[in-house]
Every structure is written in C-alpha cells, then in structure tokens.
C-alpha cells in the first residue's frame, strides 16, 4: 500500500538529557518480571513558535527512584514539528497531542533499548503507552491549575 503523508512533519528529534544507572543485586532475578513492574513517569509540554512550527518536550523516567534492581533511566528530548497549513485548531491539537507525542515517546523508547542492550540484564523495551490516558491526565492537571 502507498502511504498518505501526514500534515505533521517531524523536522528533528533531539535528546537534551539522558541518565542511566545499572543497579546490581546479589539475588537471582527475573529481568522480564522486574522490567514489567518498573514505575514509569512521563511529562510533556507543547511549545508553539507560530501557527505552523511546534516543539514537543518529553521527559521519561523509568525506575527513577532506583528502588528496583536492574536499570534506572531518565531521558528528555524535544521533537521539532511542522504542521501543514489549513488545519483547524482541533486538528492541530490532535496531531500534536497524539501523533507527535507518540513519535517522541518512541524515540526515547528506542534510546532506552539501545543504551541497555549490552548490559547484564539485556535490552529494556519500554512498554506501549496509553497516550489517550496520558493526554487525559495532562488535561486534568492543566484544568486543575486553571481553577486555582
């Protein structure tokens, strides 16, 4: 099948910060079980340069407290996007909150996999994210601050 190009154009993705820590343990562990139970926190914000140019900042923390053995990962990045002209405000919001956010999360997911690939517990592949829930949480947070 031939693709239909999206009006959302990823111009660049840049990693702005990255920390990794290997947390050893003397106990025998099941890496898959440990990985599935890591707490993952995602923060994001959309910055508007003008009606067509946008930056989406994303920060992901995996096992940031280091309470679980294995890996502690944090990465921040920014996606630089160009949106096609003629889109409604609602369409722009949908492209940025869903498509652009998913693109940025996947870039950081790939970074985590690459970083951990040669460590003793093997590659960490961050699980799929329910972006609908993430956007809903963000809306509640923003609306809560507006009400203060």
Coordinates of N, CA and C in Angstrom, one line a residue:
X1 N 0.8 -1.2 0.0 CA 0.0 0.0 0.0 C 0.9 1.2 0.0
X2 N 0.4 2.2 -0.7 CA 1.1 3.5 -0.7 C 0.6 4.4 0.5
X3 N 1.5 5.1 1.1 CA 1.1 5.9 2.2 C 0.6 7.2 1.8
X4 N -0.2 7.8 2.7 CA -0.7 9.2 2.6 C 0.2 9.9 3.6
X5 N 0.9 10.9 3.1 CA 1.7 11.7 4.0 C 0.9 12.5 5.0
X6 N 1.3 12.5 6.2 CA 0.6 13.2 7.3 C 1.0 14.7 7.1
X7 N 0.0 15.6 7.6 CA 0.4 17.0 7.6 C 1.4 17.3 8.7
X8 N 1.6 16.4 9.6 CA 2.6 16.5 10.7 C 3.9 16.0 10.2
X9 N 4.9 16.9 10.2 CA 6.2 16.6 9.7 C 7.2 16.8 10.8
X10 N 7.9 15.6 11.1 CA 8.9 15.7 12.1 C 10.2 16.2 11.5
X11 N 10.6 17.4 11.9 CA 11.8 18.0 11.3 C 13.1 17.5 12.0
X12 N 13.0 17.2 13.3 CA 14.1 16.7 14.0 C 13.7 16.2 15.4
X13 N 14.5 15.4 16.0 CA 14.3 15.0 17.4 C 15.7 15.0 18.1
X14 N 15.7 15.7 19.2 CA 17.0 15.9 19.9 C 16.9 15.4 21.3
X15 N 17.9 14.7 21.8 CA 17.9 14.3 23.2 C 18.6 15.4 23.9
X16 N 18.0 15.9 24.9 CA 18.5 17.1 25.7 C 19.2 16.6 27.0
X17 N 18.8 15.5 27.5 CA 19.4 15.0 28.7 C 19.1 13.4 28.8
X18 N 20.1 12.8 29.4 CA 20.0 11.3 29.4 C 20.8 10.8 30.6
X19 N 20.2 10.1 31.5 CA 20.9 9.4 32.6 C 20.6 8.0 32.7
X20 N 21.6 7.2 33.0 CA 21.4 5.7 33.1 C 22.2 5.2 34.3
X21 N 21.6 4.3 35.0 CA 22.3 3.7 36.2 C 22.0 2.3 36.2
X22 N 23.0 1.4 36.3 CA 22.8 0.0 36.4 C 22.8 -0.3 37.9
X23 N 21.7 -0.9 38.4 CA 21.6 -1.2 39.8 C 21.8 -2.7 40.0
X24 N 23.0 -3.1 40.4 CA 23.2 -4.6 40.6 C 22.5 -5.1 41.9
X25 N 22.4 -6.4 41.9 CA 21.8 -7.1 43.0 C 22.5 -8.5 43.1
X26 N 22.7 -9.0 44.3 CA 23.3 -10.3 44.5 C 22.2 -11.4 44.4
X27 N 21.0 -11.0 44.3 CA 19.9 -12.0 44.2 C 19.7 -12.4 42.8
X28 N 19.2 -13.7 42.6 CA 18.8 -14.1 41.3 C 17.5 -13.4 40.9
X29 N 17.4 -12.7 39.8 CA 16.2 -12.0 39.4 C 15.7 -12.4 38.0
X30 N 14.5 -12.2 37.8 CA 13.8 -12.4 36.5 C 13.7 -11.1 35.9
X31 N 14.6 -10.7 35.0 CA 14.6 -9.4 34.4 C 13.2 -9.0 33.8
X32 N 12.6 -9.9 33.1 CA 11.3 -9.6 32.5 C 10.3 -9.2 33.5
X33 N 10.3 -9.9 34.7 CA 9.3 -9.6 35.7 C 9.7 -8.2 36.4
X34 N 10.9 -8.0 36.6 CA 11.4 -6.7 37.2 C 11.0 -5.5 36.2
X35 N 11.3 -5.7 34.9 CA 11.1 -4.7 33.9 C 9.6 -4.3 33.9
X36 N 8.7 -5.3 33.9 CA 7.3 -5.1 33.8 C 6.7 -4.3 35.0
X37 N 7.4 -4.3 36.1 CA 7.0 -3.7 37.4 C 7.6 -2.3 37.6
X38 N 8.5 -1.9 36.7 CA 9.1 -0.5 36.8 C 8.0 0.6 36.8
X39 N 8.1 1.5 37.7 CA 7.3 2.7 37.6 C 7.8 3.6 36.5
X40 N 6.9 4.1 35.6 CA 7.3 4.9 34.5 C 6.5 6.2 34.6
X41 N 7.2 7.3 34.6 CA 6.6 8.6 34.6 C 6.9 9.4 33.4
X42 N 5.9 10.0 32.7 CA 6.1 10.8 31.5 C 5.5 12.2 31.7
X43 N 6.3 13.2 31.4 CA 5.8 14.5 31.4 C 6.1 15.1 30.0
X44 N 5.2 16.0 29.6 CA 5.4 16.6 28.2 C 4.8 18.0 28.2
X45 N 5.3 18.8 27.3 CA 4.7 20.1 27.0 C 4.9 20.4 25.6
X46 N 3.9 21.2 25.1 CA 4.0 21.7 23.7 C 4.3 23.1 23.7
X47 N 5.3 23.5 22.9 CA 5.7 24.9 22.8 C 5.4 25.3 21.4
X48 N 4.8 26.5 21.2 CA 4.4 27.0 19.9 C 5.3 28.1 19.5
X49 N 5.9 28.0 18.3 CA 6.7 29.1 17.8 C 5.8 30.0 17.0
X50 N 4.9 29.4 16.2 CA 3.9 30.2 15.4 C 2.8 29.2 15.0
X51 N 2.0 29.5 14.0 CA 0.9 28.6 13.7 C 1.3 27.3 13.0
X52 N 2.5 27.2 12.6 CA 2.9 26.0 11.9 C 4.1 25.2 12.5
X53 N 4.9 25.9 13.3 CA 6.1 25.3 13.9 C 5.9 25.1 15.4
X54 N 6.1 23.8 15.8 CA 5.9 23.4 17.2 C 7.1 22.6 17.7
X55 N 7.3 22.7 19.0 CA 8.3 21.8 19.7 C 7.5 21.1 20.8
X56 N 7.8 19.8 20.9 CA 7.2 18.9 21.9 C 8.3 18.4 22.8
X57 N 8.3 18.8 24.0 CA 9.3 18.4 25.0 C 8.7 17.2 25.8
X58 N 9.5 16.1 25.9 CA 9.1 14.9 26.6 C 10.2 14.5 27.6
X59 N 9.8 14.1 28.8 CA 10.7 13.6 29.8 C 10.1 12.2 30.2
X60 N 10.9 11.2 30.2 CA 10.5 9.9 30.7 C 11.5 9.4 31.8
X61 N 10.9 9.0 32.9 CA 11.7 8.4 34.0 C 11.2 7.0 34.2
X62 N 12.2 6.1 34.2 CA 11.9 4.6 34.4 C 12.6 4.2 35.6
X63 N 11.9 3.7 36.6 CA 12.5 3.3 37.9 C 13.5 4.4 38.4
X64 N 13.0 5.6 38.4 CA 13.8 6.8 38.8 C 14.3 6.7 40.2
X65 N 13.5 6.1 41.1 CA 13.9 6.0 42.5 C 15.0 5.0 42.7
X66 N 15.2 4.1 41.8 CA 16.2 3.1 41.9 C 15.8 2.0 42.9
X67 N 14.6 2.0 43.3 CA 14.1 1.0 44.3 C 14.2 -0.4 43.8
X68 N 14.0 -0.6 42.6 CA 14.0 -2.0 42.0 C 15.4 -2.2 41.4
X69 N 15.9 -3.4 41.4 CA 17.2 -3.6 40.8 C 17.1 -3.6 39.3
X70 N 18.3 -3.5 38.6 CA 18.3 -3.5 37.1 C 18.7 -2.2 36.6
X71 N 17.8 -1.4 36.1 CA 18.1 -0.1 35.5 C 17.3 1.0 36.0
X72 N 17.9 2.2 36.0 CA 17.2 3.4 36.3 C 17.5 4.3 35.1
X73 N 16.5 4.8 34.4 CA 16.7 5.5 33.2 C 15.9 6.8 33.2
X74 N 16.5 7.9 32.8 CA 15.8 9.1 32.6 C 16.3 9.7 31.3
X75 N 15.3 10.2 30.5 CA 15.7 10.9 29.2 C 14.8 12.0 29.0
X76 N 15.3 13.1 28.4 CA 14.5 14.2 28.0 C 14.8 14.5 26.5
X77 N 13.8 14.8 25.8 CA 14.0 15.1 24.4 C 13.0 16.1 23.8
X78 N 13.3 16.7 22.7 CA 12.4 17.6 22.1 C 12.2 17.2 20.6
X79 N 11.0 17.1 20.2 CA 10.6 16.9 18.8 C 10.3 18.2 18.2
X80 N 10.8 18.5 17.0 CA 10.6 19.7 16.3 C 9.7 19.4 15.1
X81 N 8.5 20.0 15.1 CA 7.5 19.6 14.1 C 7.0 20.8 13.3
X82 N 6.6 20.5 12.1 CA 6.0 21.4 11.2 C 4.6 20.9 10.9
X83 N 3.6 21.7 11.0 CA 2.2 21.2 10.7 C 1.8 21.9 9.4
X84 N 1.1 21.2 8.6 CA 0.6 21.7 7.3 C -0.3 22.9 7.5
X85 N -0.3 23.8 6.6 CA -1.2 24.9 6.6 C -2.7 24.5 6.4
X86 N -3.6 25.2 6.9 CA -5.0 25.0 6.6 C -5.7 24.0 7.6
X87 N -5.0 23.6 8.7 CA -5.6 22.7 9.6 C -6.4 23.5 10.7
X88 N -7.5 23.0 11.1 CA -8.2 23.6 12.2 C -7.5 23.5 13.5
X89 N -7.8 24.3 14.5 CA -7.2 24.3 15.8 C -7.3 22.9 16.4
X90 N -8.5 22.3 16.3 CA -8.8 20.9 16.9 C -7.9 19.9 16.2
X91 N -7.7 20.0 14.9 CA -6.9 19.0 14.2 C -5.4 19.2 14.6
X92 N -5.0 20.4 14.8 CA -3.6 20.7 15.2 C -3.4 20.1 16.6
X93 N -4.4 20.3 17.5 CA -4.3 19.7 18.9 C -4.2 18.2 18.8
X94 N -5.0 17.6 18.0 CA -5.0 16.1 17.8 C -3.6 15.6 17.3
X95 N -3.1 16.2 16.3 CA -1.8 15.8 15.7 C -0.7 15.9 16.8
X96 N -0.7 17.0 17.5 CA 0.3 17.3 18.5 C 0.2 16.4 19.7
X97 N -1.0 16.3 20.2 CA -1.2 15.5 21.5 C -1.2 14.0 21.3
X98 N -1.4 13.5 20.1 CA -1.4 12.1 19.9 C -0.3 11.6 19.0
X99 N -0.2 12.1 17.8 CA 0.8 11.7 16.8 C 2.2 12.1 17.2
X100 N 2.3 13.4 17.5 CA 3.7 14.0 17.8 C 4.1 13.4 19.1
X101 N 3.3 13.3 20.1 CA 3.6 12.7 21.4 C 4.1 11.3 21.3
X102 N 3.4 10.5 20.5 CA 3.7 9.1 20.3 C 5.1 9.0 19.6
X103 N 5.4 9.9 18.6 CA 6.7 9.9 17.9 C 7.8 10.2 18.9
X104 N 7.6 11.1 19.8 CA 8.7 11.5 20.7 C 8.9 10.4 21.8
X105 N 7.8 9.8 22.3 CA 7.9 8.7 23.2 C 8.7 7.5 22.5
X106 N 8.4 7.2 21.3 CA 9.0 6.1 20.6 C 10.5 6.4 20.4
X107 N 10.9 7.6 20.2 CA 12.3 8.0 20.0 C 13.0 7.7 21.4
X108 N 12.4 8.1 22.5 CA 13.1 7.8 23.8 C 13.0 6.3 24.1
X109 N 12.0 5.6 23.7 CA 11.9 4.2 23.9 C 13.1 3.5 23.2
X110 N 13.4 3.9 22.0 CA 14.5 3.4 21.2 C 15.8 3.7 21.9
X111 N 15.9 4.9 22.4 CA 17.2 5.3 23.1 C 17.4 4.3 24.3
X112 N 16.4 4.1 25.1 CA 16.5 3.2 26.3 C 16.9 1.8 25.8
X113 N 16.3 1.3 24.8 CA 16.7 -0.1 24.3 C 18.1 -0.1 23.8
X114 N 18.6 0.9 23.2 CA 20.0 0.9 22.7 C 20.9 1.0 23.8
X115 N 20.6 1.9 24.8 CA 21.5 2.0 26.0 C 21.7 0.7 26.7
X116 N 20.6 0.0 26.9 CA 20.6 -1.2 27.8 C 21.0 -2.5 27.1
X117 N 21.1 -2.4 25.8 CA 21.3 -3.7 25.0 C 22.5 -4.5 25.4
X118 N 23.6 -3.9 25.9 CA 24.8 -4.6 26.2 C 25.0 -4.8 27.7
X119 N 24.0 -4.5 28.5 CA 24.1 -4.7 30.0 C 23.7 -6.1 30.4
X120 N 24.0 -6.5 31.6 CA 23.8 -7.8 32.1 C 22.4 -8.3 32.0
X121 N 21.4 -7.5 32.2 CA 20.0 -7.9 32.2 C 19.4 -7.8 30.8
X122 N 20.1 -7.4 29.9 CA 19.7 -7.3 28.5 C 18.9 -6.1 28.2
X123 N 18.4 -6.0 27.0 CA 17.7 -4.8 26.5 C 16.4 -4.6 27.2
X124 N 16.2 -3.3 27.6 CA 14.9 -2.9 28.2 C 14.1 -2.2 27.1
X125 N 12.9 -2.8 26.9 CA 12.0 -2.3 25.9 C 10.8 -1.7 26.7
X126 N 10.7 -0.4 26.7 CA 9.6 0.3 27.5 C 8.3 -0.2 26.9
X127 N 7.3 -0.5 27.8 CA 6.0 -0.9 27.2 C 5.3 0.2 26.5
X128 N 4.3 -0.3 25.7 CA 3.4 0.7 25.0 C 2.7 1.6 26.0
X129 N 2.5 2.8 25.6 CA 1.9 3.8 26.4 C 0.5 4.1 25.9
X130 N -0.5 4.1 26.9 CA -1.8 4.5 26.5 C -1.8 6.1 26.4
X131 N -1.6 6.6 25.2 CA -1.5 8.0 25.0 C -2.8 8.7 25.3
X132 N -3.9 8.1 25.1 CA -5.2 8.7 25.4 C -5.3 9.0 26.9
X133 N -4.9 8.1 27.7 CA -4.9 8.3 29.2 C -3.9 9.3 29.6
X134 N -2.7 9.4 28.9 CA -1.7 10.4 29.2 C -2.2 11.8 28.9
X135 N -2.9 11.9 27.8 CA -3.4 13.2 27.4 C -4.6 13.6 28.4
X136 N -5.4 12.7 28.8 CA -6.4 12.9 29.7 C -5.9 13.4 31.1
X137 N -4.8 12.7 31.5 CA -4.2 13.1 32.8 C -3.7 14.5 32.7
X138 N -3.0 14.8 31.6 CA -2.5 16.2 31.3 C -3.6 17.2 31.3
X139 N -4.7 16.9 30.7 CA -5.8 17.9 30.6 C -6.4 18.2 32.0
X140 N -6.5 17.1 32.8 CA -7.0 17.3 34.2 C -6.0 18.1 35.0
X141 N -4.7 17.9 34.8 CA -3.7 18.7 35.5 C -3.7 20.1 35.1
X142 N -3.8 20.4 33.8 CA -3.9 21.8 33.3 C -5.2 22.5 33.8
X143 N -6.3 21.8 33.7 CA -7.6 22.4 34.1 C -7.6 22.6 35.6
X144 N -7.0 21.7 36.4 CA -6.9 21.9 37.8 C -6.1 23.2 38.2
X145 N -5.0 23.4 37.4 CA -4.2 24.6 37.7 C -4.9 25.9 37.3
X146 N -5.7 25.8 36.2 CA -6.5 27.0 35.8 C -7.6 27.4 36.9
X147 N -8.1 26.4 37.6 CA -9.1 26.6 38.6 C -8.6 27.2 39.9
X148 N -7.3 27.1 40.1 CA -6.7 27.6 41.3 C -6.7 29.1 41.4

